mmCIF file of C-alpha atoms and ligand atoms in Angstrom:
data_model
loop_
_atom_site.group_PDB
_atom_site.id
_atom_site.type_symbol
_atom_site.label_atom_id
_atom_site.label_comp_id
_atom_site.label_asym_id
_atom_site.label_seq_id
_atom_site.Cartn_x
_atom_site.Cartn_y
_atom_site.Cartn_z
ATOM 1 C CA MET A 290 38.164 41.485 -53.357
ATOM 2 C CA LYS A 291 40.050 38.122 -52.982
ATOM 3 C CA SER A 292 39.299 35.918 -49.981
ATOM 4 C CA TYR A 293 42.830 36.128 -48.577
ATOM 5 C CA SER A 294 42.743 39.876 -48.635
ATOM 6 C CA LEU A 295 39.268 39.931 -46.962
ATOM 7 C CA VAL A 296 40.553 37.825 -44.152
ATOM 8 C CA GLY A 297 43.569 40.231 -43.678
ATOM 9 C CA TYR A 298 41.414 43.333 -43.591
ATOM 10 C CA ALA A 299 38.858 41.659 -41.361
ATOM 11 C CA ILE A 300 41.628 40.887 -38.766
ATOM 12 C CA ILE A 301 42.828 44.462 -38.860
ATOM 13 C CA LEU A 302 39.235 45.873 -38.496
ATOM 14 C CA VAL A 303 38.486 43.528 -35.577
ATOM 15 C CA TYR A 304 41.778 44.549 -34.038
ATOM 16 C CA GLY A 305 40.912 48.179 -34.266
ATOM 17 C CA PHE A 306 37.412 47.620 -32.804
ATOM 18 C CA ALA A 307 38.819 45.577 -29.942
ATOM 19 C CA CYS A 308 41.410 48.293 -29.149
ATOM 20 C CA MET A 309 38.584 50.939 -28.979
ATOM 21 C CA ALA A 310 36.263 48.717 -26.963
ATOM 22 C CA LEU A 311 38.741 47.326 -24.436
ATOM 23 C CA ALA A 312 40.767 50.543 -23.888
ATOM 24 C CA PRO A 313 40.644 51.659 -20.232
ATOM 25 C CA ALA A 314 38.076 54.256 -19.462
ATOM 26 C CA ALA A 315 40.680 56.861 -18.496
ATOM 27 C CA MET A 316 42.299 56.419 -21.904
ATOM 28 C CA GLY A 317 39.184 56.436 -24.091
ATOM 29 C CA PRO A 318 38.463 54.653 -27.378
ATOM 30 C CA TRP A 319 40.464 56.946 -29.690
ATOM 31 C CA LEU A 320 43.645 57.008 -27.782
ATOM 32 C CA GLY A 321 43.130 53.292 -27.351
ATOM 33 C CA LEU A 322 42.983 52.909 -31.093
ATOM 34 C CA LEU A 323 46.039 55.158 -31.625
ATOM 35 C CA ILE A 324 48.197 53.197 -29.159
ATOM 36 C CA GLY A 325 46.903 49.882 -30.655
ATOM 37 C CA ALA A 326 47.898 51.128 -34.212
ATOM 38 C CA ILE A 327 51.320 52.169 -33.014
ATOM 39 C CA TYR A 328 51.978 48.821 -31.304
ATOM 40 C CA PHE A 329 50.701 46.941 -34.342
ATOM 41 C CA THR A 330 52.718 48.983 -36.924
ATOM 42 C CA VAL A 331 55.967 48.954 -35.033
ATOM 43 C CA PHE A 332 56.032 45.228 -34.339
ATOM 44 C CA TRP A 333 54.702 44.297 -37.772
ATOM 45 C CA PHE A 334 57.490 46.278 -39.415
ATOM 46 C CA LEU A 335 60.071 45.013 -37.074
ATOM 47 C CA ALA A 336 58.974 41.404 -37.797
ATOM 48 C CA GLY A 337 59.048 42.062 -41.502
ATOM 49 C CA VAL A 338 62.587 43.443 -41.316
ATOM 50 C CA TYR A 339 63.576 40.428 -39.158
ATOM 51 C CA LEU A 340 61.985 37.676 -41.228
ATOM 52 C CA ALA A 341 61.693 38.872 -44.848
ATOM 53 C CA ASP A 342 64.702 40.989 -45.092
ATOM 54 C CA VAL A 343 67.368 39.757 -42.511
ATOM 55 C CA LEU A 344 66.662 36.092 -42.069
ATOM 56 C CA HIS A 345 65.234 35.431 -45.572
ATOM 57 C CA LEU A 346 67.191 37.337 -48.058
ATOM 58 C CA GLY A 347 70.238 38.145 -45.737
ATOM 59 C CA ILE A 348 70.808 34.660 -44.253
ATOM 60 C CA ALA A 349 68.664 31.910 -45.760
ATOM 61 C CA HIS A 350 69.500 32.939 -49.414
ATOM 62 C CA ARG A 351 72.614 35.072 -48.917
ATOM 63 C CA ALA A 352 71.370 37.585 -51.419
ATOM 64 C CA LEU A 353 72.106 40.437 -49.097
ATOM 65 C CA ASN A 354 74.977 41.171 -46.651
ATOM 66 C CA PHE A 355 73.630 43.062 -43.526
ATOM 67 C CA LYS A 356 75.996 44.475 -41.070
ATOM 68 C CA PRO A 357 76.483 41.675 -38.374
ATOM 69 C CA TRP A 358 75.654 43.958 -35.454
ATOM 70 C CA PHE A 359 72.462 44.984 -37.178
ATOM 71 C CA VAL A 360 71.425 41.327 -37.715
ATOM 72 C CA LYS A 361 72.095 40.514 -34.094
ATOM 73 C CA THR A 362 70.285 43.552 -32.795
ATOM 74 C CA VAL A 363 67.178 42.793 -34.888
ATOM 75 C CA VAL A 364 67.269 39.140 -33.815
ATOM 76 C CA ILE A 365 67.256 40.037 -30.121
ATOM 77 C CA VAL A 366 65.020 43.075 -30.162
ATOM 78 C CA ASN A 367 62.311 41.459 -32.403
ATOM 79 C CA ASN A 368 62.251 38.245 -30.413
ATOM 80 C CA LEU A 369 62.246 40.036 -27.052
ATOM 81 C CA PHE A 370 59.617 42.606 -27.658
ATOM 82 C CA GLY A 371 57.727 41.416 -30.701
ATOM 83 C CA VAL A 372 56.440 38.177 -32.272
ATOM 84 C CA TYR A 373 58.792 35.342 -31.449
ATOM 85 C CA VAL A 374 60.221 33.228 -34.313
ATOM 86 C CA GLY A 375 63.268 31.119 -33.587
ATOM 87 C CA PRO A 376 65.963 32.190 -36.013
ATOM 88 C CA THR A 377 68.009 29.060 -36.699
ATOM 89 C CA ASP A 378 64.996 26.866 -36.921
ATOM 90 C CA TRP A 379 63.286 29.302 -39.365
ATOM 91 C CA VAL A 380 66.243 29.446 -41.722
ATOM 92 C CA ASN A 381 66.527 25.663 -41.725
ATOM 93 C CA ARG A 382 62.772 25.105 -42.432
ATOM 94 C CA HIS A 383 62.975 27.820 -45.131
ATOM 95 C CA ARG A 384 65.876 26.100 -46.984
ATOM 96 C CA LEU A 385 64.153 22.742 -46.741
ATOM 97 C CA HIS A 386 60.952 24.451 -48.033
ATOM 98 C CA HIS A 387 62.906 25.534 -51.114
ATOM 99 C CA LYS A 388 64.672 22.219 -51.528
ATOM 100 C CA TYR A 389 61.446 20.153 -51.402
ATOM 101 C CA ALA A 390 58.822 22.743 -52.188
ATOM 102 C CA ASP A 391 55.319 21.187 -51.736
ATOM 103 C CA HIS A 392 56.743 17.680 -51.614
ATOM 104 C CA ALA A 393 57.753 15.303 -48.826
ATOM 105 C CA GLY A 394 60.470 17.041 -46.874
ATOM 106 C CA ASP A 395 58.930 20.588 -47.121
ATOM 107 C CA PRO A 396 58.137 21.454 -43.509
ATOM 108 C CA ASN A 397 55.518 24.099 -44.381
ATOM 109 C CA LYS A 398 52.926 22.333 -46.590
ATOM 110 C CA LEU A 399 52.619 19.356 -48.835
ATOM 111 C CA ASP A 400 50.853 19.376 -52.262
ATOM 112 C CA ASP A 401 47.365 18.268 -51.011
ATOM 113 C CA ASP A 402 47.360 20.016 -47.561
ATOM 114 C CA GLY A 403 44.261 22.184 -47.391
ATOM 115 C CA LEU A 404 43.523 25.491 -45.514
ATOM 116 C CA TRP A 405 42.921 24.086 -42.095
ATOM 117 C CA ARG A 406 45.858 21.610 -42.200
ATOM 118 C CA THR A 407 48.209 24.382 -43.319
ATOM 119 C CA LEU A 408 46.991 26.634 -40.542
ATOM 120 C CA TYR A 409 47.755 23.797 -38.024
ATOM 121 C CA LEU A 410 51.182 23.493 -39.691
ATOM 122 C CA CYS A 411 51.936 27.157 -39.223
ATOM 123 C CA LEU A 412 51.908 26.463 -35.531
ATOM 124 C CA PHE A 413 53.189 22.923 -35.497
ATOM 125 C CA PRO A 414 55.114 22.377 -38.791
ATOM 126 C CA TYR A 415 56.349 19.021 -40.124
ATOM 127 C CA LYS A 416 59.614 17.864 -38.393
ATOM 128 C CA CYS A 417 62.685 18.836 -40.288
ATOM 129 C CA THR A 418 64.542 15.768 -41.562
ATOM 130 C CA GLU A 419 67.811 17.496 -42.155
ATOM 131 C CA ASN A 420 69.966 20.233 -40.751
ATOM 132 C CA ILE A 421 71.099 22.593 -43.652
ATOM 133 C CA ALA A 422 71.420 25.670 -41.464
ATOM 134 C CA LYS A 423 75.073 25.434 -40.230
ATOM 135 C CA ASP A 424 76.255 28.937 -40.940
ATOM 136 C CA GLU A 425 78.746 30.523 -38.578
ATOM 137 C CA ILE A 426 76.334 33.210 -37.438
ATOM 138 C CA PHE A 427 74.049 30.641 -35.824
ATOM 139 C CA ASN A 428 76.849 30.106 -33.188
ATOM 140 C CA SER A 429 76.906 33.733 -32.185
ATOM 141 C CA MET A 430 75.668 34.641 -28.751
ATOM 142 C CA ALA A 431 72.642 36.504 -30.093
ATOM 143 C CA PHE A 432 71.394 33.588 -32.038
ATOM 144 C CA ARG A 433 72.135 31.101 -29.375
ATOM 145 C CA VAL A 434 70.250 33.122 -26.835
ATOM 146 C CA ALA A 435 67.301 33.799 -29.118
ATOM 147 C CA ASP A 436 67.133 30.003 -30.017
ATOM 148 C CA SER A 437 67.177 28.796 -26.427
ATOM 149 C CA LEU A 438 63.996 27.435 -24.825
ATOM 150 C CA PRO A 439 64.124 29.612 -21.649
ATOM 151 C CA PHE A 440 64.390 32.716 -23.925
ATOM 152 C CA THR A 441 61.486 31.472 -26.052
ATOM 153 C CA ILE A 442 59.137 31.221 -23.174
ATOM 154 C CA LEU A 443 60.386 34.033 -20.961
ATOM 155 C CA SER A 444 60.559 36.618 -23.745
ATOM 156 C CA GLN A 445 56.839 36.229 -24.514
ATOM 157 C CA ILE A 446 55.851 36.407 -20.834
ATOM 158 C CA PHE A 447 58.080 39.495 -20.395
ATOM 159 C CA ASN A 448 56.764 41.388 -23.481
ATOM 160 C CA PHE A 449 53.123 40.838 -22.498
ATOM 161 C CA ALA A 450 53.865 41.852 -18.856
ATOM 162 C CA LEU A 451 55.659 44.950 -20.142
ATOM 163 C CA LEU A 452 52.689 45.819 -22.371
ATOM 164 C CA TRP A 453 50.298 45.306 -19.412
ATOM 165 C CA TYR A 454 52.510 47.442 -17.186
ATOM 166 C CA LEU A 455 52.533 50.286 -19.711
ATOM 167 C CA VAL A 456 48.753 50.363 -20.336
ATOM 168 C CA ARG A 457 47.660 49.038 -16.928
ATOM 169 C CA ASP A 458 44.733 47.014 -18.282
ATOM 170 C CA TRP A 459 45.187 43.249 -18.985
ATOM 171 C CA LYS A 460 42.193 42.902 -21.326
ATOM 172 C CA TYR A 461 43.390 45.799 -23.582
ATOM 173 C CA ALA A 462 46.883 44.558 -23.423
ATOM 174 C CA LEU A 463 45.778 41.072 -24.292
ATOM 175 C CA ALA A 464 43.630 42.418 -27.322
ATOM 176 C CA MET A 465 46.873 44.050 -28.726
ATOM 177 C CA TRP A 466 49.243 41.184 -27.973
ATOM 178 C CA LEU A 467 46.965 38.488 -29.368
ATOM 179 C CA GLY A 468 45.728 40.492 -32.299
ATOM 180 C CA LEU A 469 49.210 41.098 -33.563
ATOM 181 C CA ARG A 470 49.999 37.364 -33.385
ATOM 182 C CA ILE A 471 46.649 36.472 -35.174
ATOM 183 C CA PHE A 472 47.747 38.827 -37.978
ATOM 184 C CA ALA A 473 51.133 37.180 -37.959
ATOM 185 C CA ILE A 474 49.531 33.822 -38.582
ATOM 186 C CA TRP A 475 47.557 35.305 -41.451
ATOM 187 C CA VAL A 476 50.829 36.660 -42.928
ATOM 188 C CA ASN A 477 52.276 33.051 -42.536
ATOM 189 C CA MET A 478 49.186 31.588 -44.188
ATOM 190 C CA ILE A 479 49.653 33.955 -47.232
ATOM 191 C CA GLN A 480 53.136 32.521 -47.666
ATOM 192 C CA ASN A 481 52.462 28.872 -46.821
ATOM 193 C CA TYR A 482 48.938 28.408 -48.114
ATOM 194 C CA TRP A 483 47.619 31.035 -50.446
ATOM 195 C CA THR A 484 50.763 31.399 -52.463
ATOM 196 C CA HIS A 485 51.334 27.621 -52.551
ATOM 197 C CA THR A 486 47.841 26.705 -53.792
ATOM 198 C CA ARG A 487 47.381 26.782 -57.592
ATOM 199 C CA GLN A 488 43.875 28.257 -57.552
ATOM 200 C CA PHE A 489 45.083 31.632 -56.117
ATOM 201 C CA GLY A 490 47.303 34.278 -57.643
ATOM 202 C CA TYR A 491 49.149 34.045 -60.970
ATOM 203 C CA ARG A 492 52.344 32.476 -62.400
ATOM 204 C CA ARG A 493 55.015 34.216 -64.333
ATOM 205 C CA TYR A 494 57.036 30.988 -64.682
ATOM 206 C CA GLY A 495 55.511 27.643 -65.530
ATOM 207 C CA ASP A 496 57.566 25.544 -63.070
ATOM 208 C CA GLU A 497 55.734 22.346 -62.686
ATOM 209 C CA HIS A 498 57.728 20.906 -59.689
ATOM 210 C CA ASP A 499 56.086 23.287 -57.126
ATOM 211 C CA ASN A 500 52.862 25.063 -56.544
ATOM 212 C CA ALA A 501 54.461 28.524 -55.919
ATOM 213 C CA MET A 502 52.181 31.405 -57.025
ATOM 214 C CA ASN A 503 52.457 35.124 -57.114
ATOM 215 C CA ILE A 504 49.944 37.256 -55.206
ATOM 216 C CA GLY A 505 50.201 40.887 -56.093
ATOM 217 C CA GLU A 506 47.458 42.816 -54.198
ATOM 218 C CA TRP A 507 48.445 45.757 -52.052
ATOM 219 C CA LEU A 508 47.671 44.315 -48.535
ATOM 220 C CA PRO A 509 49.362 40.827 -48.936
ATOM 221 C CA ILE A 510 52.388 42.489 -50.563
ATOM 222 C CA THR A 511 52.744 45.152 -47.903
ATOM 223 C CA ALA A 512 52.009 42.778 -45.002
ATOM 224 C CA THR A 513 54.494 40.103 -46.115
ATOM 225 C CA PHE A 514 57.166 42.501 -47.363
ATOM 226 C CA SER A 515 56.560 40.945 -50.792
ATOM 227 C CA ALA A 516 57.078 37.337 -49.808
ATOM 228 C CA CYS A 517 53.832 36.470 -51.473
ATOM 229 C CA LEU A 518 55.677 36.733 -54.846
ATOM 230 C CA GLN A 519 56.556 33.069 -54.402
ATOM 231 C CA ASN A 520 56.487 31.985 -58.088
ATOM 232 C CA ASN A 521 59.067 34.616 -58.941
ATOM 233 C CA HIS A 522 61.053 33.766 -55.778
ATOM 234 C CA HIS A 523 61.087 30.027 -56.210
ATOM 235 C CA HIS A 524 62.159 30.399 -59.741
ATOM 236 C CA HIS A 525 65.204 32.592 -58.739
ATOM 237 C CA PRO A 526 65.669 32.267 -54.976
ATOM 238 C CA SER A 527 69.036 34.158 -54.944
ATOM 239 C CA LEU A 528 67.817 37.311 -56.487
ATOM 240 C CA LEU A 529 67.629 40.160 -53.946
ATOM 241 C CA ARG A 530 64.269 41.358 -55.118
ATOM 242 C CA LEU A 531 61.007 39.218 -55.293
ATOM 243 C CA SER A 532 59.344 41.375 -57.977
ATOM 244 C CA HIS A 533 60.557 40.514 -61.460
ATOM 245 C CA SER A 534 59.107 43.522 -63.258
ATOM 246 C CA ASP A 535 58.794 47.169 -62.370
ATOM 247 C CA GLU A 536 54.965 46.799 -62.836
ATOM 248 C CA GLU A 537 54.837 44.544 -59.743
ATOM 249 C CA TYR A 538 54.354 46.455 -56.430
ATOM 250 C CA ASP A 539 57.207 45.426 -54.066
ATOM 251 C CA PHE A 540 57.187 46.882 -50.560
ATOM 252 C CA GLY A 541 59.859 44.521 -49.340
ATOM 253 C CA PHE A 542 62.318 45.859 -51.927
ATOM 254 C CA LYS A 543 61.486 49.438 -50.790
ATOM 255 C CA THR A 544 62.420 48.511 -47.154
ATOM 256 C CA ILE A 545 65.827 46.983 -48.369
ATOM 257 C CA ARG A 546 66.561 50.237 -50.315
ATOM 258 C CA TRP A 547 65.747 52.303 -47.204
ATOM 259 C CA MET A 548 68.168 50.100 -45.237
ATOM 260 C CA LYS A 549 70.814 50.481 -47.946
ATOM 261 C CA ALA A 550 70.435 54.276 -47.712
ATOM 262 C CA LEU A 551 71.209 53.858 -43.992
ATOM 263 C CA ARG A 552 74.317 51.829 -44.947
ATOM 264 C CA LEU A 553 73.033 48.742 -43.134
ATOM 265 C CA VAL A 554 73.079 46.417 -46.095
ATOM 266 C CA ALA A 555 74.849 45.668 -49.496
ATOM 267 C CA ALA A 556 74.036 43.210 -52.263
ATOM 268 C CA THR A 557 75.997 40.004 -52.599
ATOM 269 C CA PRO A 558 77.238 39.152 -56.145
ATOM 270 C CA LYS A 559 74.632 36.516 -56.626
ATOM 271 C CA GLY A 560 71.889 38.686 -55.101
ATOM 272 C CA ALA A 561 72.577 41.416 -57.563
ATOM 273 C CA THR A 562 72.727 39.218 -60.682
ATOM 274 C CA ILE A 563 69.712 39.562 -62.864
ATOM 275 C CA PRO A 564 69.013 36.038 -64.496
ATOM 276 C CA PRO A 565 68.462 36.305 -68.331
ATOM 277 C CA ASP A 566 64.728 35.260 -68.136
ATOM 278 C CA VAL A 567 63.908 38.013 -65.720
ATOM 279 C CA PRO A 568 62.407 41.052 -67.555
ATOM 280 C CA LEU A 569 64.220 43.657 -65.553
ATOM 281 C CA GLU A 570 66.397 46.282 -67.411
ATOM 282 C CA THR A 571 68.207 47.224 -64.096
ATOM 283 C CA LEU A 572 67.959 45.954 -60.593
ATOM 284 C CA GLY A 573 67.149 49.374 -59.084
ATOM 285 C CA PHE A 574 69.206 48.724 -56.044
HETATM 286 ZN ZN1 LIG O 9 63.004 31.876 -49.952
#
């Protein structure tokens, strides 16, 4: 098994043991594990819809058109109850990441940044030198609230307090709350470090101007909603799917198809255009 997958499985395993060991006596270890698993799954999935689908393909690359009410609901609900990620800042950083990938100006990681340096950058990224996130939606009430400093701080105090109130045990609540966020950092490291370091994964396209790689194993693909297919994605950032062959497992694309079935999203013309060098017969959307 690859080192990055091993780290991911280890985090999940330790999370499960911590939930069992720290569950209140009245609850018992198995119910403790079940509640921990539900908390983890719900907020991992919500964060994936928020970041990989709505902010990434919907807003940052405009490959998808989500219903505006859905975008705003996801922005508020994820950031109020789940893992906080400031929406406007994220979109700006992501666009700069594409513009300068692995070079000066990329807020995520420079060419020679190693594992520990990139881990530090996940929490304290390079300062953005430009603002290229000026879309109208960032001026909406939902984004302005979610971007504000009081909301950033209070939402995380609120959702930890709510979790503690529901389970009535601060150690057990802290294990779930912190465990999910440690897993989120691993997800971020898959995207920022392991898929931007040439010794990991594979390349479909030989683009020399960046270090973007594809990682195709089940856990990284599922956990990141396919954001670890970075070589494909950097080659054609506007395409609405990150897998460029039906042989590549693509969990993120499945979630977008589910949301399409619920009439929450439609493709934009550029999102639905298959570039000539992508070996797909049909988009499958
Ligand atoms: Zn992107």
